Amino acid sequence: MVTTSQILAAIQPFLTESNKVNPNTPLLTSYGTGPIYIYRLPGTNPQVLVYTSSGAIDCDGITTSQCSITTDPSYYPDTAFHTSTDQPLDASTLPFYVLPIAGSQYFDYSVNNIAGGQLGLAIYGNNMNFGVLGDENADAQATGEISYAMASSLGIDPDPNNGGIETGVTYILFTGSSNIVNPIENHSLAASMGNNALNTMLSQISSVTPPPGGTTPPPGGKGEFNCSPLCTSTQICLLGTCVEKKYVTYAAIGVSALFLLSILKK
């Protein structure tokens, strides 16, 4: 199974200025920091979008012991998208992510081939989980919010009051009608579809020549994904996290080997 390090190493070369979807309208995290840019991965079909932001906790939807007005002062008993039986989603059990409200001037998901139930992958550290677009953020410029269940699966404190993480969550969105999970509440289906979509993405971008440069700055340099504290001479800043250079090399070799193996099996 491909690791989070391998996935991040594969997509990193394509996070460049020319691949920004919102170059003039940067988003902010759910904590008000930024800028946050969304990138398209060239060569992917359907298009795959990537960004790194916060992991604030969304506990809206069905009332449960984990998510209620008692546990979350900003709790709202509904979600933008409903289950197949027209019920709000259960944030305590269903992994989902949140995007700015449709029509946002910063990033309008509705004109980017994204809809409710859209398949996505969230990565934090060594943990990752597939999920669906389950809710909208009323703040048109804010992104980087996940359900209680998604946070818990990523090893992030899911407490809607004091939990969440301010940065470091990478989101990979698999656009297109073929990547809509229906019924939206079926997480097993999301996981199955997600594995297929992820493998397709890795195969497709492995045949694309990365542009020179990228968003990863040298230690101490300036860029969208600066690391704090600064990385050592044996590390690079990868989406805001210091990673040993040797591991990035191993990850790139691993992705190439997986692609070669897939060809040999055909």
CSV table of N, CA and C in Angstrom, one decimal, residues 5 46 50-51 59 71 77 79 83 106 114 125 139-140 145 161-162 178 205 218-219 227 231-232 234-235 245 256:
chain,number,residue,atom,x,y,z
A,5,SER,N,4.0,9.5,2.7
A,5,SER,CA,5.2,10.2,2.2
A,5,SER,C,5.3,10.0,0.7
A,46,PRO,N,-10.2,12.1,-14.5
A,46,PRO,CA,-10.7,13.5,-14.2
A,46,PRO,C,-9.6,14.3,-13.4
A,50,VAL,N,-5.3,19.8,-5.4
A,50,VAL,CA,-4.6,19.6,-4.1
A,50,VAL,C,-4.4,20.9,-3.4
A,51,TYR,N,-4.5,20.9,-2.1
A,51,TYR,CA,-4.1,22.1,-1.3
A,51,TYR,C,-3.8,21.6,0.2
A,59,CYS,N,-18.7,19.8,13.5
A,59,CYS,CA,-19.5,18.8,14.3
A,59,CYS,C,-21.0,19.0,13.9
A,71,THR,N,-21.7,20.1,23.4
A,71,THR,CA,-20.2,19.9,23.1
A,71,THR,C,-19.6,21.0,22.2
A,77,PRO,N,-27.6,21.9,13.6
A,77,PRO,CA,-28.2,20.6,13.4
A,77,PRO,C,-28.5,20.2,11.9
A,79,THR,N,-26.4,19.8,7.7
A,79,THR,CA,-25.3,19.9,6.8
A,79,THR,C,-25.7,20.3,5.4
A,83,THR,N,-28.1,12.7,3.5
A,83,THR,CA,-28.0,11.3,3.2
A,83,THR,C,-29.0,10.9,2.2
A,106,TYR,N,-13.6,33.2,-4.1
A,106,TYR,CA,-12.2,32.8,-3.9
A,106,TYR,C,-11.9,31.4,-4.5
A,114,ILE,N,-17.0,19.8,-9.0
A,114,ILE,CA,-17.1,19.3,-7.6
A,114,ILE,C,-18.6,19.4,-7.2
A,125,GLY,N,0.4,13.9,8.6
A,125,GLY,CA,1.5,13.0,9.1
A,125,GLY,C,1.5,11.7,8.4
A,139,ASP,N,-18.2,31.0,5.5
A,139,ASP,CA,-17.2,32.0,5.2
A,139,ASP,C,-16.6,31.6,3.8
A,140,ALA,N,-16.8,32.5,2.8
A,140,ALA,CA,-16.4,32.2,1.5
A,140,ALA,C,-14.9,32.1,1.2
A,145,GLU,N,-11.5,22.4,7.0
A,145,GLU,CA,-12.4,21.9,8.0
A,145,GLU,C,-12.8,20.5,7.7
A,161,ASN,N,-14.5,21.9,20.6
A,161,ASN,CA,-14.2,23.2,21.3
A,161,ASN,C,-12.7,23.5,21.3
A,162,ASN,N,-11.9,22.5,21.6
A,162,ASN,CA,-10.4,22.7,21.8
A,162,ASN,C,-9.6,21.9,20.8
A,178,SER,N,-17.8,10.8,-12.0
A,178,SER,CA,-17.4,9.4,-11.7
A,178,SER,C,-16.8,9.3,-10.3
A,205,ILE,N,0.2,10.9,-13.1
A,205,ILE,CA,1.3,12.0,-12.9
A,205,ILE,C,2.7,11.4,-13.1
A,218,PRO,N,14.2,26.4,-0.1
A,218,PRO,CA,15.3,25.8,0.6
A,218,PRO,C,15.2,26.2,2.1
A,219,PRO,N,16.0,25.5,3.0
A,219,PRO,CA,15.9,25.8,4.4
A,219,PRO,C,16.1,27.3,4.6
A,227,CYS,N,8.6,25.9,6.7
A,227,CYS,CA,8.5,25.1,7.9
A,227,CYS,C,9.0,25.9,9.1
A,231,CYS,N,14.1,23.7,8.6
A,231,CYS,CA,14.6,22.4,8.4
A,231,CYS,C,16.2,22.4,8.5
A,232,THR,N,16.7,21.3,8.8
A,232,THR,CA,18.2,21.1,8.8
A,232,THR,C,18.7,20.9,7.4
A,234,THR,N,19.9,18.4,6.1
A,234,THR,CA,19.6,17.0,5.6
A,234,THR,C,18.1,16.9,5.3
A,235,GLN,N,17.3,17.9,5.5
A,235,GLN,CA,15.9,17.9,5.3
A,235,GLN,C,15.4,18.9,4.2
A,245,LYS,N,15.7,14.2,3.4
A,245,LYS,CA,15.8,14.1,2.0
A,245,LYS,C,15.8,12.7,1.5
A,256,SER,N,7.7,5.2,-8.5
A,256,SER,CA,8.1,4.7,-9.8
A,256,SER,C,8.0,3.2,-9.9
